[in-house]
Coordinates of C-alpha atoms in Angstrom, one line a residue:
Chain A
M245 CA -23.4 -8.0 -41.1
A246 CA -19.9 -7.9 -43.1
V247 CA -18.2 -6.3 -39.8
M248 CA -19.5 -8.9 -37.4
Q249 CA -18.6 -11.6 -40.0
G250 CA -15.2 -10.4 -39.5
R251 CA -14.9 -10.0 -36.1
G252 CA -16.5 -13.5 -35.8
A253 CA -13.3 -14.2 -37.6
D254 CA -10.8 -12.5 -35.7
L255 CA -11.7 -14.1 -32.3
R256 CA -11.7 -17.8 -34.2
D257 CA -8.3 -16.5 -35.3
Q258 CA -7.4 -14.9 -31.5
A259 CA -8.2 -18.3 -30.5
A260 CA -6.6 -20.8 -31.8
A261 CA -3.4 -18.4 -31.7
V262 CA -4.1 -18.9 -28.0
R263 CA -4.0 -22.5 -28.3
R264 CA -1.3 -22.4 -30.0
A265 CA 0.7 -20.6 -27.7
V266 CA -0.2 -22.6 -24.6
A267 CA 0.6 -25.4 -26.8
G268 CA 3.8 -23.3 -26.4
D269 CA 3.8 -22.1 -30.0
R270 CA 6.4 -19.0 -29.9
D271 CA 4.3 -17.3 -33.2
A272 CA 0.9 -17.7 -31.6
F273 CA 1.9 -16.2 -28.8
E274 CA 3.6 -13.5 -30.9
E275 CA 0.9 -13.1 -33.1
L276 CA -1.1 -12.3 -30.4
I277 CA 0.8 -10.0 -28.7
N278 CA 1.1 -8.1 -32.3
T279 CA -3.5 -8.4 -31.4
Y280 CA -2.5 -6.9 -27.8
H281 CA 0.2 -4.4 -27.5
R282 CA -0.7 -1.2 -28.2
R283 CA -4.2 -1.7 -25.9
I284 CA -1.7 -3.3 -22.9
F285 CA 0.2 0.1 -23.1
A286 CA -3.0 2.2 -23.5
M287 CA -4.4 0.3 -20.6
V288 CA -1.4 0.8 -18.9
Y289 CA -0.4 4.5 -19.8
S290 CA -4.1 5.5 -18.6
R291 CA -3.2 4.4 -15.3
I292 CA 0.5 6.0 -15.4
T293 CA 0.3 8.6 -17.7
S294 CA 4.6 8.5 -18.3
R295 CA 4.9 6.5 -21.4
M296 CA 8.6 5.9 -21.0
D297 CA 7.5 3.1 -17.5
A298 CA 4.2 2.4 -19.5
E299 CA 6.4 1.3 -22.4
D300 CA 8.5 -1.3 -19.2
I301 CA 6.0 -2.6 -17.9
T302 CA 3.9 -3.4 -21.4
Q303 CA 7.3 -5.5 -21.7
E304 CA 7.3 -6.5 -18.5
I305 CA 3.0 -8.2 -18.5
F306 CA 3.6 -9.7 -22.3
V307 CA 7.2 -11.3 -20.6
R308 CA 5.3 -13.1 -17.2
A309 CA 2.5 -13.5 -20.2
F310 CA 5.1 -15.6 -21.7
Q311 CA 6.1 -17.0 -19.3
G312 CA 3.0 -18.0 -17.7
V313 CA 0.3 -19.7 -20.9
K314 CA 1.3 -22.5 -20.6
S315 CA -0.3 -22.8 -17.4
L316 CA -4.1 -21.3 -19.2
R317 CA -6.5 -23.9 -18.9
D318 CA -8.9 -22.5 -20.5
P319 CA -8.3 -20.5 -23.9
E320 CA -11.5 -18.8 -24.1
L321 CA -10.2 -16.6 -20.8
F322 CA -6.6 -15.4 -22.6
K323 CA -8.3 -12.0 -22.9
P324 CA -8.7 -11.0 -18.6
W325 CA -6.2 -13.4 -17.7
L326 CA -4.3 -10.6 -20.1
Y327 CA -5.7 -7.6 -18.0
R328 CA -5.3 -9.4 -15.0
I329 CA -1.1 -10.0 -15.6
A330 CA -1.5 -6.6 -16.8
L331 CA -4.2 -4.8 -13.7
N332 CA -1.5 -6.9 -11.2
A333 CA 1.7 -5.4 -13.3
V334 CA 0.3 -1.8 -12.6
N335 CA -0.5 -2.1 -9.2
D336 CA 2.3 -3.6 -8.3
F337 CA 4.5 -0.4 -10.1
L338 CA 2.3 1.7 -8.3
R339 CA 2.6 0.6 -5.0
K340 CA 6.6 0.5 -5.2
K341 CA 6.1 4.4 -6.5
R342 CA 4.9 5.2 -3.7
L343 CA 7.1 3.7 -1.6
R344 CA 9.8 5.3 -3.4
S345 CA 8.0 8.6 -2.3
I346 CA 8.5 8.3 0.6
F347 CA 12.0 8.1 0.9
T348 CA 11.9 10.8 -1.9
L349 CA 10.3 13.0 0.7
F350 CA 12.7 15.0 1.9
T351 CA 15.6 14.8 -0.9
R352 CA 12.6 17.7 -3.1
E353 CA 12.8 15.8 -5.8
Q354 CA 10.6 16.0 -8.6
D355 CA 7.8 13.9 -10.2
H356 CA 8.4 13.3 -13.0
D357 CA 6.1 10.3 -13.7
E358 CA 3.2 12.4 -13.0
V359 CA 3.6 15.3 -15.4
P360 CA 2.0 13.1 -18.8
D361 CA 4.2 12.8 -22.0
P362 CA 4.2 15.8 -24.6
T363 CA 2.4 15.6 -27.6
G364 CA 1.9 18.3 -30.3
S365 CA 2.8 21.7 -29.3
G366 CA 2.7 24.1 -26.2
S367 CA -1.1 23.9 -25.5
D368 CA -1.7 20.4 -26.7
Y369 CA 0.9 20.1 -24.5
L370 CA -1.0 21.9 -21.4
E371 CA -4.2 20.9 -22.7
H372 CA -3.4 17.6 -22.4
K373 CA -1.4 17.5 -18.9
E374 CA -5.0 20.1 -18.0
F375 CA -7.7 16.5 -19.3
W376 CA -5.2 13.1 -17.1
A377 CA -5.4 15.9 -13.7
R378 CA -9.5 16.3 -14.2
L379 CA -10.1 12.9 -15.3
K380 CA -7.4 11.9 -12.1
E381 CA -9.2 14.0 -9.5
F382 CA -12.7 12.7 -11.2
F383 CA -11.2 8.6 -10.5
S384 CA -10.2 9.9 -6.7
R385 CA -13.9 10.5 -6.0
L386 CA -15.0 6.9 -7.1
S387 CA -13.9 4.1 -5.1
P388 CA -11.0 1.8 -5.6
S389 CA -13.0 -1.1 -7.0
E390 CA -16.2 1.7 -9.0
R391 CA -12.9 3.1 -10.5
E392 CA -11.0 -0.1 -11.5
A393 CA -14.7 -1.4 -13.2
F394 CA -14.7 1.8 -14.8
R395 CA -12.4 1.9 -16.6
L396 CA -11.5 -1.9 -17.1
R397 CA -15.5 -0.9 -19.3
F398 CA -15.5 2.5 -20.7
L399 CA -11.4 3.2 -21.4
D400 CA -10.5 -0.3 -21.7
G401 CA -13.4 -1.8 -23.8
L402 CA -14.2 -5.4 -22.1
C403 CA -17.4 -6.5 -21.5
I404 CA -18.9 -7.2 -17.9
R405 CA -18.2 -10.7 -17.8
E406 CA -14.0 -10.2 -19.0
I407 CA -13.9 -7.3 -16.4
A408 CA -15.3 -10.0 -13.8
G409 CA -12.5 -12.3 -14.5
V410 CA -10.0 -9.3 -14.3
M411 CA -11.9 -8.6 -11.2
E412 CA -12.0 -11.8 -9.6
K413 CA -15.8 -10.7 -8.2
N414 CA -18.8 -12.0 -9.9
E415 CA -20.8 -10.1 -12.6
S416 CA -23.4 -8.8 -10.3
T417 CA -20.2 -7.3 -8.1
V418 CA -19.3 -5.6 -11.2
K419 CA -22.0 -4.4 -12.4
T420 CA -22.6 -2.6 -9.4
H421 CA -19.5 -0.7 -9.0
L422 CA -20.4 0.0 -12.7
Y423 CA -23.9 2.1 -11.9
R424 CA -22.0 3.5 -9.3
A425 CA -19.3 4.8 -11.2
V426 CA -21.5 5.2 -13.9
E427 CA -23.8 8.0 -11.6
K428 CA -21.5 9.3 -10.3
F429 CA -20.2 10.3 -13.8
R430 CA -23.4 11.5 -15.1
R431 CA -23.3 14.2 -12.0
E432 CA -19.4 15.6 -13.2
S433 CA -19.8 18.9 -15.3
D434 CA -15.9 19.1 -15.0
L435 CA -15.0 16.9 -17.0
S436 CA -17.9 17.8 -20.2
G437 CA -15.3 20.9 -21.3
L438 CA -12.7 18.4 -22.0
L439 CA -13.9 15.3 -23.7
K440 CA -13.8 15.7 -27.5
E441 CA -17.3 16.6 -29.4
E442 CA -18.2 14.0 -31.7
K443 CA -16.9 14.3 -35.6
A444 CA -19.1 15.0 -37.7
Chain B
M199 CA -34.2 16.6 -17.1
S200 CA -37.3 15.8 -14.5
H201 CA -38.9 12.4 -14.3
D202 CA -42.1 11.7 -14.0
R203 CA -42.3 8.3 -11.4
R204 CA -46.0 7.9 -12.6
S205 CA -45.0 7.2 -16.3
G206 CA -41.6 4.6 -15.3
C207 CA -39.2 7.5 -16.3
S208 CA -36.9 6.5 -13.6
I209 CA -32.7 7.9 -14.0
G210 CA -31.5 4.0 -12.3
R211 CA -33.2 2.3 -15.0
V212 CA -31.7 4.0 -17.9
I213 CA -28.2 3.9 -15.9
R214 CA -28.5 0.2 -15.8
Y215 CA -29.6 0.9 -19.4
V216 CA -25.5 1.6 -19.5
V217 CA -23.9 -1.0 -18.0
D218 CA -25.8 -3.4 -19.7
E219 CA -29.0 -3.6 -22.1
N220 CA -29.6 -7.2 -21.0
D221 CA -30.8 -6.7 -16.9
L222 CA -33.8 -4.8 -18.1
D223 CA -37.1 -6.4 -19.5
A224 CA -38.4 -6.2 -23.0
E225 CA -41.0 -3.9 -21.0
Q226 CA -38.4 -1.8 -19.9
R227 CA -37.1 -1.4 -23.0
R228 CA -38.8 -0.6 -24.4
H229 CA -40.1 2.5 -22.2
L230 CA -36.8 3.9 -22.2
R231 CA -37.0 3.7 -26.6
E232 CA -40.1 5.2 -26.6
C233 CA -40.5 7.6 -23.7
P234 CA -38.8 11.0 -24.6
V235 CA -37.3 11.9 -21.5
C236 CA -36.1 9.2 -21.0
R237 CA -34.4 8.9 -24.3
E238 CA -32.6 12.3 -24.3
E239 CA -31.3 10.9 -20.9
L240 CA -29.7 7.7 -22.3
K241 CA -28.6 9.4 -25.4
R242 CA -26.4 12.1 -23.2
L243 CA -24.8 10.1 -21.2
D244 CA -24.2 7.8 -24.1
R245 CA -22.9 10.1 -25.9
G246 CA -20.3 11.4 -22.5
L247 CA -18.9 7.9 -21.9
C248 CA -18.1 7.3 -25.8
R249 CA -16.7 10.8 -25.7
L250 CA -14.6 10.5 -22.2
G251 CA -13.3 6.7 -23.8
R252 CA -12.9 8.8 -27.2
T253 CA -10.7 11.4 -25.5
V254 CA -8.5 9.0 -23.5
A255 CA -7.4 7.7 -27.1
E256 CA -6.3 10.4 -28.1
H257 CA -4.0 11.6 -25.2
T258 CA -2.5 8.2 -25.5
P259 CA 0.5 8.3 -27.2
E260 CA 1.4 5.1 -29.7
P261 CA 3.6 2.8 -28.1
A262 CA 7.7 3.9 -29.0
R263 CA 8.2 0.1 -29.4
R264 CA 6.4 -3.3 -29.0
P265 CA 7.5 -6.0 -26.3
A266 CA 10.5 -8.7 -27.3
L267 CA 10.2 -12.1 -26.6
P268 CA 13.7 -12.7 -24.5
V269 CA 15.7 -15.2 -26.8
E270 CA 14.8 -18.0 -27.5
G271 CA 17.6 -21.0 -25.4
R272 CA 18.5 -18.6 -23.2
A273 CA 17.3 -19.0 -19.3
L274 CA 13.9 -16.1 -18.2
P275 CA 15.1 -14.9 -14.7
P276 CA 13.0 -17.2 -12.2
R277 CA 9.5 -15.8 -11.2
Q278 CA 8.8 -16.1 -6.8
A279 CA 5.4 -16.9 -7.0
P280 CA 3.3 -15.2 -4.3
L281 CA 3.1 -17.2 -1.9
Q282 CA 6.7 -18.6 -1.5
K283 CA 7.0 -14.6 -1.2
L284 CA 5.1 -14.6 1.3
V285 CA 6.6 -17.7 3.0
W286 CA 9.5 -15.9 2.5
G287 CA 8.0 -12.7 4.5
T288 CA 6.6 -14.8 7.0
G289 CA 9.6 -16.7 7.7
L290 CA 12.6 -13.5 7.9
G291 CA 9.8 -11.8 10.5
F292 CA 10.0 -14.3 12.6
A293 CA 13.6 -15.1 12.4
L294 CA 14.4 -10.6 13.7
V295 CA 11.6 -11.5 16.1
M296 CA 13.7 -14.7 17.5
L297 CA 16.9 -12.6 17.7
I298 CA 15.2 -9.7 19.6
A299 CA 14.0 -12.3 22.0
V300 CA 17.3 -13.9 21.9
W301 CA 19.0 -10.9 22.4
A302 CA 17.0 -9.8 25.4
V303 CA 16.5 -13.0 27.2
F304 CA 21.1 -13.9 27.2
R305 CA 21.7 -10.3 26.8
S306 CA 23.5 -10.0 30.4
S307 CA 24.9 -13.9 29.7
L308 CA 26.5 -13.0 26.0
F309 CA 27.6 -9.7 27.2
P310 CA 29.7 -9.6 31.1
V311 CA 30.4 -7.2 34.0
S312 CA 33.5 -7.1 34.9
Y313 CA 33.8 -6.8 38.7
Q314 CA 37.1 -4.2 37.9
D315 CA 34.3 -1.8 36.1
V316 CA 31.4 -2.0 39.0
A317 CA 34.7 -1.5 41.2
Q318 CA 35.5 1.6 39.5
E319 CA 31.9 3.0 38.8
M320 CA 31.7 2.6 42.6
A321 CA 34.0 5.5 43.3
E322 CA 33.0 7.5 41.1
E323 CA 29.8 7.5 42.8
E324 CA 31.5 7.8 45.8
V325 CA 33.7 10.7 43.8
L326 CA 30.4 12.8 42.6
L327 CA 28.4 12.4 46.8
A328 CA 31.7 13.7 48.3
E329 CA 31.0 16.8 45.6
V330 CA 27.2 16.9 46.8
L331 CA 27.5 16.6 49.8
A332 CA 30.1 19.9 49.9
L333 CA 28.0 21.6 48.1
E334 CA 25.3 21.1 50.5
E335 CA 27.9 22.3 53.4
N336 CA 28.8 25.5 51.7
P337 CA 26.8 26.1 47.8
L338 CA 29.4 29.0 46.9
P339 CA 31.9 29.2 45.1
D340 CA 35.3 29.6 45.9
A341 CA 35.3 33.3 44.3
Y342 CA 32.1 33.8 46.4
R343 CA 34.0 33.0 49.6
E344 CA 36.9 35.0 50.0
I345 CA 34.1 38.0 50.3
S346 CA 31.6 36.5 52.6
P347 CA 30.8 38.8 55.7
E348 CA 32.8 37.1 58.8
E349 CA 36.0 38.3 57.0
T350 CA 35.1 41.7 56.3
A351 CA 33.2 43.2 58.6
G352 CA 36.3 45.1 59.1
V353 CA 33.2 48.4 60.3
D354 CA 35.4 51.2 62.0
E355 CA 34.3 51.0 67.0
E356 CA 34.9 54.9 66.5
L357 CA 32.7 55.6 63.7
F358 CA 30.3 53.9 64.7
D359 CA 30.1 54.9 68.4
F360 CA 30.1 58.2 67.4
I361 CA 27.6 58.0 64.9
V362 CA 25.2 56.6 67.6
P363 CA 26.6 56.4 71.0
V364 CA 26.2 54.1 74.0
E365 CA 24.1 55.5 76.1
G366 CA 25.8 53.8 79.3
W367 CA 28.8 56.0 77.7
S368 CA 28.0 59.3 77.4
T369 CA 26.8 59.1 80.7
D370 CA 29.9 58.0 82.5
Q371 CA 32.0 60.8 80.7
E372 CA 29.0 63.8 81.7
S373 CA 29.8 62.8 84.8
K374 CA 34.0 63.1 84.4
T375 CA 32.8 67.0 83.3
K376 CA 31.3 67.8 85.9
E377 CA 33.7 66.3 88.7
A378 CA 36.5 68.6 86.6

């Protein structure tokens, strides 16, 4: 109960911060950065698996949001609006990367972006690399809409209504995408060995 | 898991519950709570998705820096609206097509050909035609013409007659011998 009350207060604070940011309060937007920058960074990182690029894109996302926040009509929609900007920025980045890869096709330039950043020891690094490779493989079996809905729901923790806002689709379409994606996840056995067990 | 359809078990229902529990009516939710098979399946799926979320979080590094807003008072770089981009792109494409069309239509008037060039080209063609005709007459190169059979057929006629005697000649010789 206390947790629920705390969460409710947080949401009220956030809504107030959004309203002040829409009114042009720079400090209020700084508060919103504090609230969301880790989540947005994680969202970007899980899609491009490059720490440096993820940091640059996160920076760009918040600058874009700062530029456009005054045009936000409904402060309640700040979160899906921010994730929409993030998704567009990621898609822009991936599109440019694909274009670059056409030009570097014959130059044997190694694609560093695909290699996740090393964390911890050598074995940790290998595990890290294998995990992202397997996850990428699993996502390649989903359609783009199924993949995006699944990621937003189970990796980024957005609710159906927020996902519908981010993807600019209605809720029942989002549910259909999620239903199909979860069905494929259920049948997926390759990932299970890599997933962390629940701590007792 | 083997779902018994008669007792109302359905994997689709379990997935619908995982996606959005409000999608199921009270009866269906009650079944999921009470049926051990469905409950086990729901638990397994829920646990798998939670583990996935947790593992992704564990494999995501912390950002090294916090995003910074542009310095106050400094003008932000203007953002190009998607519509503006589309207009620019369409305009550029149209201009390019027009340029190609103009070039194709007015090419001859933009880059006129002089009579001197035409005359020179005709003279070159005549020379080439003469060469072709000469080759038709005698396709052999000069070096081979020197050893053609007509000019070097220095056959020794006497030797040839000796080897293959002419009939008339031998009769004459015989009559001469007889007369002698």
